[in-house]
Each structure stands twice: as C-alpha cells, then as structure tokens.
Amino acid sequence: MTALWYLQRKLCFNKDSEYFLNHFNRKKSSLNHQFYSEFLTKFFNSIFPSNSKKLPVISRNSNQEELVIIGDYFLRDNHGFLWDGFIHKSLPNEAFFQDIDSTQLEKIKISKKIPESIINSLPLFNMFILQEIVGGPINDFIIGALFEKILSDDTKKSTGAYYTPDNICDFLAESSLNAKLFSDNLKVPFWINCENFFKSELDQYEFKLKLNKIQDFFVKINNFKILDPAVGSGHFLASITKILIKLYKYIWTASRNYQIKGVLLITVSDEIIDLNSFEKFKDSIAILKKFLFSSAIYGVDINPRAVIIAKIRLFLNYIDSWDFSSSRFLNPRLLRLNILTGNSLLGSINWSEKDTKEIKKNTKIKPFHWNVEFPDVFPINSNNFGFDIILGNPPYGNLLSNSEKKEIDPFYSFLNEISSVFIERAIDLNRNKGIIAFLTSYAICFSKDLSKTRQKIVNSYEISKIASFDRDKCRFFTKMTQSVSIIQCINKNSIKLNKNQFSDILTTNMFRKMPDLRNIKYVLANNFLLGKNIGVSFDKKHRLPKIGEKRAREFLELLSEHYTLNSNEKLLILGDILNRFLIIRNIDEYRNKLMQFEKEGKKVEDLISVRISGNYWYNAWEKPPYYGTQIALVEISRNIEGLKYFILILINSSLYYVWFRIYSDGRHMNSDIMKAFPLSQDLVDKLKTFFDLLKEFSSFLMKSLMQCFDKEHRRFNTSEMKNIIDICDIILGKIYDLPDDMVDYIQNFEPSVRGGKKISNEIEEKIRNLLNNSGNKKNSKKIIEDFKNIL
C-alpha cells in the first residue's frame, strides 16, 4: 500500500495526487467503511492476485493493470509464493486508524509539520492522512514505521528486528565506503576525503594520470558487491545507495571537466552507457539506481515480510528518480532486486555443487546457499568470491532455536548470542580486502563468551574498531533499551588467518552521551585484554577493554605495573584474597550461610556483602543492608590486618567503578573482573602504615552509606555522599602510588552521571598531608584525631 500511495504522489494514477485519499473517502461514505482495514480488504482483493499460482484477468483500465503488476511484484517472494493481502489479514483495525484530536489536527494543518510525539504511536493510515495534510512525500520514516507496524512486539523480540535511525545508517554506510576507498586516511571523514580527491588531488596530475586515477576510482565502486545479511526494511541499503549515487556524481562531474570519454561505462539492461553523456538522459539517476540495485546491492532476511518491505523501499527509491512526465510506462518487473528470503547463517558459500546438494539433503532447516542464490558473487570454484562491504544491524540476543543451534553448531564459536554468529558469518562472506560495518550487541566488547569471535576478527582483518554506547542516554532505538556497539572490520586479509596473526583492534570508552559519530576517538586495546589479569592474548578467554581516552589507557598502564612490580606472587590480584560469592535471597538464607560458615571454623567477620549490579555505583558493606538476588556474600580468605577495610573502601570507590566501566557490561559486578583487579605492590606494608586511618574511614564510610539508604526502593543514593567517595580515591591513590592528576581523573570520571569531583581542594590537601604523615607512629593519635575532625 505504501508503494501505491507513493506512486499516487508521483501523479501515476489519473494525474491525481490524492487519488487514494479521494477513493477512500468516496468508498467510506458509499459502502459504510468505518475502518481503513475494511477498505484495504476490498482494495487488495480487487488489485492483488487471490490465487497463489494464477494472476487474475487484467482490466482494461490502465491503472488497474499497473496495480496488478506492482502487487504481483511485491507479494511474490524468492520461493515463488504470493502473500494474499499480507498486511490487513494479521493486523487489527487499531494498527491502521484512530481518531486524532481535532485541535491537534488543525495545528498540523497550519504548521504543515507532524509533531514527534504523535508520530511515535501513530497507526498507518493516520500517517498517510497526515502526510497528505503536510504535503510531503512518503519518506524513509514512513517505510521504517511500516516495518515497525507489521511486526508485533513479540516478533521484534524473537527476531531482533528493529528499525535503525537515518543518522546511524548513513554513518555506517559512509564509514564502510571510507574504509574501502580511503583506507590510508581513515582519520579524515569520508566526504572530506572525497572533496580532497576530486578537487585537490586530481588537479596536481597531468591528464593521463588524472584519467588513470578517475578510472581506478570508477572501477572500484563499479565492481562493489554490498550486502545487508539481515536486511529488515532495507534502510542500510537505501543509505549506501544514496552515497554511491553521490560518488557517481563526483565521477560524472570529473569526466565532463576533464573531457574523459569512452572509458567510464556502465551496463544497464544490456545497454552500455558512458557517464560522460549522462546529461542526455532525463532519468540518469534512475538508470544509476537500476544498475546498482541489479549488480551491487544485495539483501537477505529470514522474515518474508521484511523482504517485501525492503523491496518496496528500494522500488520507491528507484522510481523517485524517474521523470513521470514522459509517456514511457515503468514496468517494475524490469527492475531486478537482489533481496531474498532465507537464513543467512546456514548454507554453502563456495562449496561444490555436489557439497551443496548433500547439505540440502541432510539439514532439517532450509539453508540459504549463497553460491546458488548469488552466483555472480560466489562463482563455484573461484578464489575471488564474496562481498566487498557487509553492513547492517543484525539481531542480537539468545534468539536461535535449539534445532537451529544443532544445525549450525559445527560452524560457529558461540551460539547463545546471535550477533556473534552474524559477525563470524560476515567474515566468511567478505572477500579479500573486504569491510564489515555492523551496529551490534555491546557483548562484542565485554563478553568472554565472544573471545573466539574477537580472535577470528583480529585474525582476519588489518584493523578493527569498536565504539560502545550506554543504553540510558545513547538510545539508538525508541522501543528497545539495549546498549550497543558499532564495529568496523577493515581490509580482510586471509594470510593473517592462516598464520594466526593478531592485528590491531581499537576501542572507545562506553559513551554516556551520544557523541559526534564522525569524530570519535579510538585507542589501541591489544595490550589490555583482561583474563586472569591484564595482558592476555586474543587466543585466550578475555574481555576487551573500552578505552577511548589517553587517560583511560594510562589508568590501565598504571594498574598493570602492579602485576609486574609486586614481589609477593600470592598477593597479585583480588582473587588471591577473595573466595566464594554466595547470593542471599532472604534473611533465612543469610542465617543458614552464617551458621555453615562458623561450622567450617571460619570467622563471620571475614565476610563482606556486595551489590552485584549497579549502573552508576558499586557498593560493599560489612553486613547486607537488605536481601535479594543482587546481594552476595564474599569471603576474605587471607588473614591480613586492615585487609577488610581496604576492600570495603576499594569497592565503593570511583577507582573500582572506572575499572568496571572499562571491562564490564556497565551494570553487573562480574566476579572474574573483580578478582582480576590488581593488588598494590607491598600491600601488606601499606596496610600496616595506614591501618588506623583505614579503620577509621571504613567505619565512617559504612555509616554514611546507611544514611543514604532508601529502604522503600532498596537503593543507596550514593551521589549524595560523592565527596566521601572522593576520599576513598585519595586513600587508594596513595596505596597504589597514583599521580595526583590521575586521582583527579578518577574522581571526575563520567561527571554526567556521578556528579564529578565534590571534595574541596582544602579538605583534599589536608587528607593528603595526613596520609603522608601516617608512617610516623609518634603522632598517630593526633593524626587520627585530625582525620576525625576532617570527616
């Protein structure tokens, strides 16, 4: 219906820009239609085939003929079946029409603008009506909204299908083309690279070299094969097509300026066209789109409805460039779209025809054989196969069924996160020097289960970049709360995989606010993979750090030094002094565990409790403030004086928070990350030196936390005592020999959510002086008194 509505706006039907609106209004009164779905039912039955094998007799009415052709084109999938009225049969009336406040409607008529608040929850027909009121075309938002409307919430969750905003699609399209065309200059944004090449660089060369440079550029983009393996509404493919058209315009302009003829040729419908003569064609952009859609743009989706929407979207994108004033009728059957229904994760890529038949015979799930469906991209027995660019927003989560997992288990490293499977599949589908650009699950950074996926990435590409975004204030999707990452894998190199060589992988910090995507800073992460400690290799189970800043890298370097400088091999990490994580769901469970602990001959005083999840703060206490699945008991396994005070101060500190923001999912206090935290060199000596201060401050810290406890909501308003948390970091800075400016960085980490540094310079200076004098036993009582007064 969207396609038909769009054609109406192009004056395709009786040259009436409100053809369907007028038709609906007439039918609504004469046939007593109360809802748009009733109108759609009759409308679809009259213009779309009602039989899956046979088209109805076409009316003499030219409009009817066009509608039948379009209906057949869009409702037939690659398996040859037609969907009869696929939308209105499965959606309630409310999905199409609802009354709109007349006052609001008048405002829209006057302002010619649809408010964002209305758009977000608007049914389909209301959207069309309002588009008519504001006089705008059916745009990408409407297509995306249609995709959202035809998928139920359950379907979205089970398939991971969500509509991706324009700016994200454009960014991934630009960055993938930048990596493919200007890989030596990736720090410069894509369009600046284009301007520099076509306007500055070319002017430096003589004509012959100009010709070679332009021709090389032309051949590159002319031979691109681009895939979205979970195509959804086709948004990413529409974005990259838009950018490719601009690139052709650059070449087009250069060919005219430098009088280059006879070499910049494209073939469209068996007709060879010289870019230099493009101005002769009224439909030049449509010709380019037809060329791209038939030879460069590919998409696959397991959801047949998504495939239909994607085809509609690209078709509308195509006809948007046609000059409908000409008498030539546009037959959509002449447009070849490589958008197919299938399971991207299962099927042959470059196996022989015999192998393909064998897999098809043995598998219970219908595979998508790439070398069969796209033989131009995967010629059998060829070494130069695959896509140049693979981009999109494939689903994430534990979405694969048990039967699917059983079928694909031999081919992938981790099946409980489908985003990992898509990344590994994309690597296999990428040709040499290829690019991957995905919006994906942020598990690609923090999850140890994806270690082998990351290993395959660094084994396969020259360089990779990952940017991560927190769900709270960097929400990419209006209807999904999910932290995400953008991953770019650049220049596939099969030699690295064969030799098991590791290339560079760069990361950002985990953004709390949406940054300018085109000016993101990345930092090399290879040296800071976290296993049992910092510095393990990609072929070991690890977590990837989210760094992004020079100071964050220095933070990790300073902590890493304690692994190597520590002379006591039995006191290297927190895991050497902590034991057992016991969840305490209720008070009875707590009492039972205390009794069990005492039976083992251990002291209850050696237990602390921690909150194992926290978005902005992490906390630890001497005793649990409440009970539940988020509270755990932790045993201190070493009998070292002052150790308990040190641990309580550490877990409540910003220092500890920074550590977890770099390595965790930003929420859970994973025990392996906790245990890998390095202990200070000469920790035992330092605990002796600062024992009295640690004891005094730990007691004060516990009292302050309880004063900030909100019993009703079972939470601690730790932000109210940020000045006290700052003292934790001053003390830890002394224990870990951190420079003052690093302590300052830690105290000010993520000020938008933690409030920044709150302690005054005067108080901070006094505490530093007390710490410096703590080794003087003669004045220890006075030091403690002074410390109490400060607190």
PDB file of C-alpha atoms in Angstrom, residues 277-411:
ATOM      1  CA  SER A 277      26.903  11.527 -21.698  1.00  0.00           C
ATOM      2  CA  PHE A 278      24.609  11.137 -18.711  1.00  0.00           C
ATOM      3  CA  GLU A 279      23.201  14.628 -19.034  1.00  0.00           C
ATOM      4  CA  LYS A 280      21.365  13.439 -22.156  1.00  0.00           C
ATOM      5  CA  PHE A 281      19.094  11.264 -20.027  1.00  0.00           C
ATOM      6  CA  LYS A 282      16.244  12.754 -18.008  1.00  0.00           C
ATOM      7  CA  ASP A 283      16.274   9.640 -15.853  1.00  0.00           C
ATOM      8  CA  SER A 284      20.035   9.442 -15.361  1.00  0.00           C
ATOM      9  CA  ILE A 285      19.854   8.909 -11.580  1.00  0.00           C
ATOM     10  CA  ALA A 286      17.200   6.222 -12.015  1.00  0.00           C
ATOM     11  CA  ILE A 287      19.465   4.497 -14.534  1.00  0.00           C
ATOM     12  CA  LEU A 288      22.286   4.523 -11.985  1.00  0.00           C
ATOM     13  CA  LYS A 289      19.991   3.135  -9.296  1.00  0.00           C
ATOM     14  CA  LYS A 290      18.828   0.401 -11.635  1.00  0.00           C
ATOM     15  CA  PHE A 291      22.459  -0.509 -12.273  1.00  0.00           C
ATOM     16  CA  LEU A 292      23.288  -0.530  -8.541  1.00  0.00           C
ATOM     17  CA  PHE A 293      20.201  -2.476  -7.479  1.00  0.00           C
ATOM     18  CA  SER A 294      20.793  -5.137 -10.105  1.00  0.00           C
ATOM     19  CA  SER A 295      24.556  -5.556  -9.761  1.00  0.00           C
ATOM     20  CA  ALA A 296      25.800  -4.097  -6.440  1.00  0.00           C
ATOM     21  CA  ILE A 297      23.094  -4.191  -3.757  1.00  0.00           C
ATOM     22  CA  TYR A 298      22.108  -7.445  -2.025  1.00  0.00           C
ATOM     23  CA  GLY A 299      19.967  -8.287   0.971  1.00  0.00           C
ATOM     24  CA  VAL A 300      18.708 -11.353   2.813  1.00  0.00           C
ATOM     25  CA  ASP A 301      16.242 -11.697   5.674  1.00  0.00           C
ATOM     26  CA  ILE A 302      14.645 -14.677   7.354  1.00  0.00           C
ATOM     27  CA  ASN A 303      11.365 -12.743   7.648  1.00  0.00           C
ATOM     28  CA  PRO A 304       9.442 -12.727   4.322  1.00  0.00           C
ATOM     29  CA  ARG A 305       7.536  -9.612   5.358  1.00  0.00           C
ATOM     30  CA  ALA A 306      10.770  -7.737   5.903  1.00  0.00           C
ATOM     31  CA  VAL A 307      11.896  -8.770   2.421  1.00  0.00           C
ATOM     32  CA  ILE A 308       8.691  -7.356   0.940  1.00  0.00           C
ATOM     33  CA  ILE A 309       9.146  -4.081   2.821  1.00  0.00           C
ATOM     34  CA  ALA A 310      12.790  -3.833   1.710  1.00  0.00           C
ATOM     35  CA  LYS A 311      11.785  -4.432  -1.905  1.00  0.00           C
ATOM     36  CA  ILE A 312       9.097  -1.775  -1.635  1.00  0.00           C
ATOM     37  CA  ARG A 313      11.570   0.645  -0.132  1.00  0.00           C
ATOM     38  CA  LEU A 314      14.178   0.177  -2.857  1.00  0.00           C
ATOM     39  CA  PHE A 315      11.497   0.287  -5.530  1.00  0.00           C
ATOM     40  CA  LEU A 316      10.238   3.624  -4.212  1.00  0.00           C
ATOM     41  CA  ASN A 317      13.835   4.806  -4.017  1.00  0.00           C
ATOM     42  CA  TYR A 318      14.182   3.820  -7.674  1.00  0.00           C
ATOM     43  CA  ILE A 319      11.037   5.449  -9.044  1.00  0.00           C
ATOM     44  CA  ASP A 320      11.705   8.587  -7.033  1.00  0.00           C
ATOM     45  CA  SER A 321      14.288   9.460  -9.696  1.00  0.00           C
ATOM     46  CA  TRP A 322      12.058   8.828 -12.723  1.00  0.00           C
ATOM     47  CA  ASP A 323      10.558  11.582 -14.827  1.00  0.00           C
ATOM     48  CA  PHE A 324       6.885  10.588 -14.899  1.00  0.00           C
ATOM     49  CA  SER A 325       6.012  13.277 -17.407  1.00  0.00           C
ATOM     50  CA  SER A 326       7.392  11.009 -20.131  1.00  0.00           C
ATOM     51  CA  SER A 327       4.986   8.627 -21.852  1.00  0.00           C
ATOM     52  CA  ARG A 328       7.144   5.601 -21.072  1.00  0.00           C
ATOM     53  CA  PHE A 329       5.443   3.254 -18.587  1.00  0.00           C
ATOM     54  CA  LEU A 330       7.642   1.986 -15.800  1.00  0.00           C
ATOM     55  CA  ASN A 331       7.189  -1.773 -15.503  1.00  0.00           C
ATOM     56  CA  PRO A 332       8.537  -2.824 -12.102  1.00  0.00           C
ATOM     57  CA  ARG A 333       9.242  -6.329 -13.430  1.00  0.00           C
ATOM     58  CA  LEU A 334      12.140  -4.821 -15.365  1.00  0.00           C
ATOM     59  CA  LEU A 335      13.850  -3.876 -12.082  1.00  0.00           C
ATOM     60  CA  ARG A 336      15.943  -6.683 -10.652  1.00  0.00           C
ATOM     61  CA  LEU A 337      16.299  -6.529  -6.883  1.00  0.00           C
ATOM     62  CA  ASN A 338      18.665  -8.953  -5.157  1.00  0.00           C
ATOM     63  CA  ILE A 339      16.593  -9.061  -1.964  1.00  0.00           C
ATOM     64  CA  LEU A 340      15.762 -12.632  -0.970  1.00  0.00           C
ATOM     65  CA  THR A 341      14.168 -14.569   1.865  1.00  0.00           C
ATOM     66  CA  GLY A 342      16.446 -17.005   3.640  1.00  0.00           C
ATOM     67  CA  ASN A 343      18.509 -17.940   6.689  1.00  0.00           C
ATOM     68  CA  SER A 344      21.790 -16.044   6.277  1.00  0.00           C
ATOM     69  CA  LEU A 345      23.521 -18.251   8.831  1.00  0.00           C
ATOM     70  CA  LEU A 346      23.101 -21.623   7.161  1.00  0.00           C
ATOM     71  CA  GLY A 347      24.072 -22.705   3.676  1.00  0.00           C
ATOM     72  CA  SER A 348      27.058 -23.086   1.393  1.00  0.00           C
ATOM     73  CA  ILE A 349      29.286 -20.233   0.284  1.00  0.00           C
ATOM     74  CA  ASN A 350      31.864 -21.597  -2.124  1.00  0.00           C
ATOM     75  CA  TRP A 351      31.424 -25.336  -1.944  1.00  0.00           C
ATOM     76  CA  SER A 352      30.983 -27.502  -4.992  1.00  0.00           C
ATOM     77  CA  GLU A 353      27.538 -28.242  -6.413  1.00  0.00           C
ATOM     78  CA  LYS A 354      27.791 -31.783  -5.024  1.00  0.00           C
ATOM     79  CA  ASP A 355      28.507 -30.488  -1.494  1.00  0.00           C
ATOM     80  CA  THR A 356      25.581 -28.078  -1.725  1.00  0.00           C
ATOM     81  CA  LYS A 357      23.144 -30.856  -2.645  1.00  0.00           C
ATOM     82  CA  GLU A 358      24.447 -33.018   0.218  1.00  0.00           C
ATOM     83  CA  ILE A 359      23.887 -30.263   2.814  1.00  0.00           C
ATOM     84  CA  LYS A 360      20.429 -29.549   1.456  1.00  0.00           C
ATOM     85  CA  LYS A 361      19.536 -33.241   1.756  1.00  0.00           C
ATOM     86  CA  ASN A 362      20.793 -33.669   5.332  1.00  0.00           C
ATOM     87  CA  THR A 363      19.641 -30.460   7.023  1.00  0.00           C
ATOM     88  CA  LYS A 364      16.204 -30.033   8.592  1.00  0.00           C
ATOM     89  CA  ILE A 365      16.318 -26.233   8.322  1.00  0.00           C
ATOM     90  CA  LYS A 366      16.062 -24.745   4.844  1.00  0.00           C
ATOM     91  CA  PRO A 367      19.552 -23.355   4.080  1.00  0.00           C
ATOM     92  CA  PHE A 368      20.369 -20.283   2.032  1.00  0.00           C
ATOM     93  CA  HIS A 369      23.088 -21.344  -0.400  1.00  0.00           C
ATOM     94  CA  TRP A 370      24.947 -18.187  -1.343  1.00  0.00           C
ATOM     95  CA  ASN A 371      26.677 -19.677  -4.366  1.00  0.00           C
ATOM     96  CA  VAL A 372      23.277 -20.753  -5.718  1.00  0.00           C
ATOM     97  CA  GLU A 373      21.255 -17.625  -4.909  1.00  0.00           C
ATOM     98  CA  PHE A 374      24.005 -15.114  -5.796  1.00  0.00           C
ATOM     99  CA  PRO A 375      26.248 -16.933  -8.318  1.00  0.00           C
ATOM    100  CA  ASP A 376      27.688 -13.630  -9.573  1.00  0.00           C
ATOM    101  CA  VAL A 377      29.115 -13.003  -6.073  1.00  0.00           C
ATOM    102  CA  PHE A 378      30.087 -16.601  -5.301  1.00  0.00           C
ATOM    103  CA  PRO A 379      31.143 -18.316  -8.526  1.00  0.00           C
ATOM    104  CA  ILE A 380      31.789 -22.014  -7.858  1.00  0.00           C
ATOM    105  CA  ASN A 381      35.473 -22.999  -7.542  1.00  0.00           C
ATOM    106  CA  SER A 382      36.590 -19.341  -7.535  1.00  0.00           C
ATOM    107  CA  ASN A 383      39.078 -17.912  -5.038  1.00  0.00           C
ATOM    108  CA  ASN A 384      37.873 -14.334  -5.518  1.00  0.00           C
ATOM    109  CA  PHE A 385      34.377 -14.568  -4.059  1.00  0.00           C
ATOM    110  CA  GLY A 386      32.340 -12.627  -1.538  1.00  0.00           C
ATOM    111  CA  PHE A 387      31.046  -9.164  -0.753  1.00  0.00           C
ATOM    112  CA  ASP A 388      33.210  -6.044  -0.586  1.00  0.00           C
ATOM    113  CA  ILE A 389      31.058  -4.400   2.087  1.00  0.00           C
ATOM    114  CA  ILE A 390      28.753  -6.095   4.578  1.00  0.00           C
ATOM    115  CA  LEU A 391      26.777  -3.689   6.734  1.00  0.00           C
ATOM    116  CA  GLY A 392      23.622  -3.571   8.794  1.00  0.00           C
ATOM    117  CA  ASN A 393      22.063  -4.125  12.177  1.00  0.00           C
ATOM    118  CA  PRO A 394      21.758  -7.897  12.541  1.00  0.00           C
ATOM    119  CA  PRO A 395      19.789  -9.195  15.545  1.00  0.00           C
ATOM    120  CA  TYR A 396      21.315  -9.813  18.963  1.00  0.00           C
ATOM    121  CA  GLY A 397      20.450 -11.966  21.927  1.00  0.00           C
ATOM    122  CA  ASN A 398      19.852 -15.665  22.501  1.00  0.00           C
ATOM    123  CA  LEU A 399      17.431 -15.984  19.581  1.00  0.00           C
ATOM    124  CA  LEU A 400      18.414 -19.215  17.865  1.00  0.00           C
ATOM    125  CA  SER A 401      16.162 -22.210  18.482  1.00  0.00           C
ATOM    126  CA  ASN A 402      17.652 -25.464  19.738  1.00  0.00           C
ATOM    127  CA  SER A 403      17.154 -27.054  16.326  1.00  0.00           C
ATOM    128  CA  GLU A 404      18.931 -24.141  14.637  1.00  0.00           C
ATOM    129  CA  LYS A 405      21.801 -24.373  17.116  1.00  0.00           C
ATOM    130  CA  LYS A 406      22.163 -28.062  16.425  1.00  0.00           C
ATOM    131  CA  GLU A 407      22.379 -27.462  12.668  1.00  0.00           C
ATOM    132  CA  ILE A 408      24.953 -24.655  12.772  1.00  0.00           C
ATOM    133  CA  ASP A 409      26.969 -25.728  15.830  1.00  0.00           C
ATOM    134  CA  PRO A 410      29.992 -27.003  13.822  1.00  0.00           C
ATOM    135  CA  PHE A 411      30.445 -23.658  12.078  1.00  0.00           C
TER     136      PHE A 411
END
